[in-house]
Protein backbone atom coordinates (compact mmCIF):
# COMPACT_ATOMS: atom_id res chain seq x y z
CA MET A 1 74.54 100.21 107.45
CA ARG A 2 75.23 99.86 111.11
CA ILE A 3 77.90 97.36 112.18
CA THR A 4 79.05 96.81 115.75
CA VAL A 5 82.76 96.15 116.15
CA ARG A 6 84.80 95.43 119.28
CA LEU A 7 88.26 96.99 119.46
CA PRO A 8 91.01 96.66 122.02
CA ASP A 9 90.78 99.60 124.44
CA ASP A 10 94.12 101.09 123.40
CA LEU A 11 93.18 101.05 119.70
CA GLY A 12 89.78 102.60 120.37
CA GLU A 13 91.35 105.35 122.47
CA ASN A 14 93.96 105.99 119.79
CA VAL A 15 91.24 106.39 117.13
CA LYS A 16 89.21 108.73 119.33
CA ARG A 17 92.30 110.90 119.92
CA ARG A 18 92.79 111.21 116.17
CA THR A 19 89.26 112.12 115.08
CA ASP A 20 85.90 113.44 116.17
CA ASN A 21 84.16 111.29 113.54
CA VAL A 22 85.03 107.65 114.24
CA SER A 23 82.63 106.36 111.58
CA ALA A 24 84.29 108.39 108.82
CA TYR A 25 87.76 107.43 110.08
CA VAL A 26 86.93 103.72 110.07
CA THR A 27 85.21 104.01 106.68
CA ASP A 28 88.36 105.58 105.21
CA ALA A 29 90.58 102.93 106.79
CA LEU A 30 88.45 100.04 105.52
CA THR A 31 88.22 101.58 102.04
CA GLU A 32 92.02 101.88 101.89
CA LYS A 33 92.42 98.28 103.08
CA ILE A 34 90.01 96.94 100.45
CA GLU A 35 91.74 98.95 97.70
CA ARG A 36 95.16 97.57 98.76
CA GLU A 37 93.76 94.03 98.69
CA GLU A 38 92.34 94.61 95.19
CA ARG A 39 95.67 95.97 93.93
CA CYS A 40 97.49 93.00 95.42
CA ARG A 41 95.03 90.55 93.84
CA ALA A 42 95.36 92.21 90.43
CA ARG A 43 99.15 92.12 90.65
CA ARG A 44 99.12 88.43 91.59
CA GLU A 45 96.86 87.66 88.61
CA LEU A 46 99.21 89.54 86.30
CA LEU A 47 102.24 87.74 87.66
CA ASP A 48 100.49 84.39 87.33
CA MET A 49 99.54 85.13 83.73
CA ALA A 50 102.98 86.48 82.92
CA GLY A 51 104.40 83.22 84.20
CA GLU A 52 102.13 81.41 81.74
CA GLY A 53 103.37 83.60 78.91
CA SER A 54 100.23 85.69 78.36
CA VAL A 55 98.57 88.63 80.06
CA ASP A 56 94.91 89.47 79.51
CA PRO A 57 94.83 93.09 78.25
CA ASP A 58 91.78 93.86 80.41
CA ILE A 59 93.56 92.75 83.57
CA HIS A 60 96.68 94.66 82.53
CA GLU A 61 94.59 97.82 82.08
CA GLN A 62 92.88 97.26 85.43
CA ASN A 63 96.28 96.98 87.10
CA GLN A 64 97.46 100.16 85.38
CA GLN A 65 94.35 102.03 86.57
CA LEU A 66 94.91 100.83 90.13
CA ARG A 67 98.57 101.89 89.98
CA ARG A 68 97.61 105.35 88.68
CA ALA A 69 95.03 105.73 91.45
CA GLU A 70 97.66 104.64 93.98
CA ASP A 71 100.12 107.21 92.60
CA ARG A 72 97.50 109.98 92.87
CA SER A 73 96.62 109.03 96.44
CA GLY A 74 100.26 109.02 97.52
CA ASP A 75 99.85 105.51 98.97
CA PRO A 76 103.36 104.03 99.29
CA SER A 77 101.97 100.51 99.78
CA LEU A 78 103.56 98.01 97.44
CA GLU A 79 101.94 94.83 98.67
């Protein structure tokens, strides 16, 4: 899919200095952002359920899988 995005000049120049393949770089960055948001959402759901006194085992397992994936990727994000 083709998407046109406008970036501030300094950000665009910074990206171009870092890579020859801007599309792949942006794809990686957006993928990481989406994964962080999903981890954060899953954690919030767990905390909400824990506050209610019960945690859905499926959501707990999903959170554990996300944490393991985070550990393997070396992502220090703890949002």
